[in-house]
Amino acid sequence: MRRVSVAIWLALAACDSPGVLLCGEIPADGCPIGRGGTCDDVYCAALYDCVQGDWERVERCPNNPVTSASATSSGAGGAGEGGCAPVVIDHSTEAEGCTPDLQEPDCPAVAAETCPNPCLTGCVDFFLCEREGWKLVAFCDDALKLTIVP
């Protein structure tokens, strides 16, 4: 499965692209519509789409129990109560200037270090720029679980 992603990346390498615009952390209790989020999921207060680096709300999910709970929460999605511990990737071999630019759904390694779940950002594979070129350091499986490549 990883070979297919690399093959697509190589096929698109000739394209001139402005690079990946990351949306970062999705709003509290939000679900990404581009990764299969629906209001059928009781944990979704709203559905969002990542558009040119910004999360845009596509639909509210007013019938879900999390909607009323999120209205009273602090909205902190990172650390603290109910937050997550971000993944730490070794950047000691990181270099600058890798070409070609990454293309969606490939993202830089730093995007894998976000909370609550980097697999909800629309990214599938995470790469670190090294002197020899891009190196796969993490990926999201079909269950949206992040796996770090040893």
CSV table of C-alpha atoms in Angstrom, one decimal:
chain,number,residue,atom,x,y,z
A,1,MET,CA,0.0,0.0,0.0
A,2,ARG,CA,2.9,2.4,0.7
A,3,ARG,CA,4.3,1.7,-2.7
A,4,VAL,CA,1.2,2.9,-4.4
A,5,SER,CA,1.4,6.2,-2.5
A,6,VAL,CA,5.1,6.6,-3.4
A,7,ALA,CA,4.3,5.8,-7.0
A,8,ILE,CA,1.6,8.4,-7.1
A,9,TRP,CA,3.9,10.9,-5.4
A,10,LEU,CA,6.6,10.2,-8.0
A,11,ALA,CA,4.1,10.5,-10.9
A,12,LEU,CA,3.0,13.9,-9.6
A,13,ALA,CA,6.6,15.0,-8.9
A,14,ALA,CA,6.8,16.6,-12.3
A,15,CYS,CA,3.8,18.9,-11.5
A,16,ASP,CA,4.6,22.4,-10.4
A,17,SER,CA,2.7,22.9,-7.0
A,18,PRO,CA,2.6,25.6,-4.4
A,19,GLY,CA,3.0,23.0,-1.7
A,20,VAL,CA,0.8,21.5,0.9
A,21,LEU,CA,-1.4,24.0,2.9
A,22,LEU,CA,-2.0,22.3,6.3
A,23,CYS,CA,-5.1,23.2,8.2
A,24,GLY,CA,-3.6,22.2,11.6
A,25,GLU,CA,-5.8,21.1,14.4
A,26,ILE,CA,-9.5,20.7,13.6
A,27,PRO,CA,-11.9,22.7,15.7
A,28,ALA,CA,-13.0,21.0,19.0
A,29,ASP,CA,-15.4,18.1,18.4
A,30,GLY,CA,-15.2,18.6,14.7
A,31,CYS,CA,-14.8,15.8,12.1
A,32,PRO,CA,-13.2,16.1,8.7
A,33,ILE,CA,-15.6,15.6,5.9
A,34,GLY,CA,-12.8,14.7,3.5
A,35,ARG,CA,-11.8,11.7,5.7
A,36,GLY,CA,-15.3,10.2,5.9
A,37,GLY,CA,-16.7,12.3,8.8
A,38,THR,CA,-20.5,12.3,9.0
A,39,CYS,CA,-23.2,13.5,11.5
A,40,ASP,CA,-23.9,9.8,12.0
A,41,ASP,CA,-20.8,9.8,14.2
A,42,VAL,CA,-22.0,10.9,17.7
A,43,TYR,CA,-18.6,12.4,18.4
A,44,CYS,CA,-19.0,15.0,15.6
A,45,ALA,CA,-20.5,18.3,16.6
A,46,ALA,CA,-19.8,19.7,13.1
A,47,LEU,CA,-18.3,18.6,9.8
A,48,TYR,CA,-15.3,20.6,8.5
A,49,ASP,CA,-13.4,20.7,5.2
A,50,CYS,CA,-9.8,21.8,4.8
A,51,VAL,CA,-9.8,24.5,2.2
A,52,GLN,CA,-6.5,26.2,1.3
A,53,GLY,CA,-5.1,25.9,4.9
A,54,ASP,CA,-8.2,26.8,6.8
A,55,TRP,CA,-11.0,24.7,8.4
A,56,GLU,CA,-14.4,25.6,7.0
A,57,ARG,CA,-17.5,24.4,8.7
A,58,VAL,CA,-19.7,22.5,6.2
A,59,GLU,CA,-22.4,21.3,8.5
A,60,ARG,CA,-23.5,21.4,12.1
A,61,CYS,CA,-24.6,18.1,13.8
A,62,PRO,CA,-27.2,19.4,16.3
A,63,ASN,CA,-28.6,16.0,17.2
A,64,ASN,CA,-25.3,14.6,18.6
A,65,PRO,CA,-24.7,14.5,22.3
A,66,VAL,CA,-21.2,16.0,21.9
A,67,THR,CA,-22.7,19.2,20.5
A,68,SER,CA,-24.2,20.4,23.8
A,69,ALA,CA,-21.1,19.3,25.7
A,70,SER,CA,-18.8,21.2,23.4
A,71,ALA,CA,-20.7,24.4,24.0
A,72,THR,CA,-19.8,24.3,27.6
A,73,SER,CA,-16.2,23.1,27.3
A,74,SER,CA,-13.1,25.3,27.2
A,75,GLY,CA,-12.4,24.3,23.6
A,76,ALA,CA,-8.8,23.4,24.4
A,77,GLY,CA,-7.9,20.6,22.1
A,78,GLY,CA,-4.3,20.1,22.9
A,79,ALA,CA,-2.9,19.6,26.4
A,80,GLY,CA,-4.9,19.5,29.6
A,81,GLU,CA,-8.0,17.6,30.6
A,82,GLY,CA,-9.2,15.5,27.8
A,83,GLY,CA,-6.2,16.6,25.6
A,84,CYS,CA,-3.6,14.3,24.0
A,85,ALA,CA,0.1,13.8,24.1
A,86,PRO,CA,1.5,14.7,20.7
A,87,VAL,CA,3.7,12.3,18.8
A,88,VAL,CA,7.4,13.1,18.8
A,89,ILE,CA,9.4,12.4,15.7
A,90,ASP,CA,13.2,12.6,15.6
A,91,HIS,CA,14.2,15.6,13.5
A,92,SER,CA,18.0,15.2,14.1
A,93,THR,CA,18.6,14.2,10.4
A,94,GLU,CA,16.2,16.9,9.0
A,95,ALA,CA,17.5,19.0,6.1
A,96,GLU,CA,16.0,21.8,4.1
A,97,GLY,CA,15.2,22.2,0.4
A,98,CYS,CA,13.8,18.8,-0.6
A,99,THR,CA,12.2,18.9,-4.0
A,100,PRO,CA,9.7,18.4,-5.4
A,101,ASP,CA,7.2,19.8,-2.9
A,102,LEU,CA,5.0,17.3,-1.1
A,103,GLN,CA,1.5,16.9,-2.7
A,104,GLU,CA,-1.7,16.1,-0.8
A,105,PRO,CA,-2.3,13.8,1.0
A,106,ASP,CA,1.4,13.7,1.8
A,107,CYS,CA,2.5,16.1,4.6
A,108,PRO,CA,5.7,17.2,6.4
A,109,ALA,CA,6.6,15.3,9.5
A,110,VAL,CA,5.7,18.2,11.7
A,111,ALA,CA,2.1,17.7,10.8
A,112,ALA,CA,2.2,14.3,12.5
A,113,GLU,CA,3.0,16.0,15.7
A,114,THR,CA,-0.3,17.7,16.1
A,115,CYS,CA,-3.2,17.0,18.4
A,116,PRO,CA,-5.8,15.6,18.8
A,117,ASN,CA,-5.2,13.2,15.8
A,118,PRO,CA,-3.0,14.1,12.9
A,119,CYS,CA,-4.9,11.5,10.8
A,120,LEU,CA,-8.0,13.8,10.9
A,121,THR,CA,-6.2,16.6,9.0
A,122,GLY,CA,-6.5,15.0,5.6
A,123,CYS,CA,-2.8,13.9,5.6
A,124,VAL,CA,-2.1,10.2,4.9
A,125,ASP,CA,1.7,10.0,4.8
A,126,PHE,CA,4.2,12.1,6.7
A,127,PHE,CA,7.7,12.8,5.4
A,128,LEU,CA,10.9,14.3,6.8
A,129,CYS,CA,13.2,16.1,4.5
A,130,GLU,CA,16.7,14.6,4.8
A,131,ARG,CA,19.9,15.2,2.8
A,132,GLU,CA,19.1,12.3,0.5
A,133,GLY,CA,15.5,13.5,-0.1
A,134,TRP,CA,12.1,12.8,1.4
A,135,LYS,CA,11.9,9.9,4.0
A,136,LEU,CA,8.5,8.4,5.1
A,137,VAL,CA,8.4,8.7,8.9
A,138,ALA,CA,4.7,8.0,9.7
A,139,PHE,CA,1.4,7.1,8.0
A,140,CYS,CA,-2.3,6.8,8.8
A,141,ASP,CA,-3.9,3.5,8.4
A,142,ASP,CA,-7.5,2.9,7.2
A,143,ALA,CA,-8.7,3.2,10.9
A,144,LEU,CA,-7.1,6.7,11.1
A,145,LYS,CA,-4.5,5.5,13.5
A,146,LEU,CA,-1.0,7.0,13.2
A,147,THR,CA,1.9,4.6,12.8
A,148,ILE,CA,5.5,5.8,13.2
A,149,VAL,CA,7.9,4.2,10.8
A,150,PRO,CA,11.0,2.9,12.7
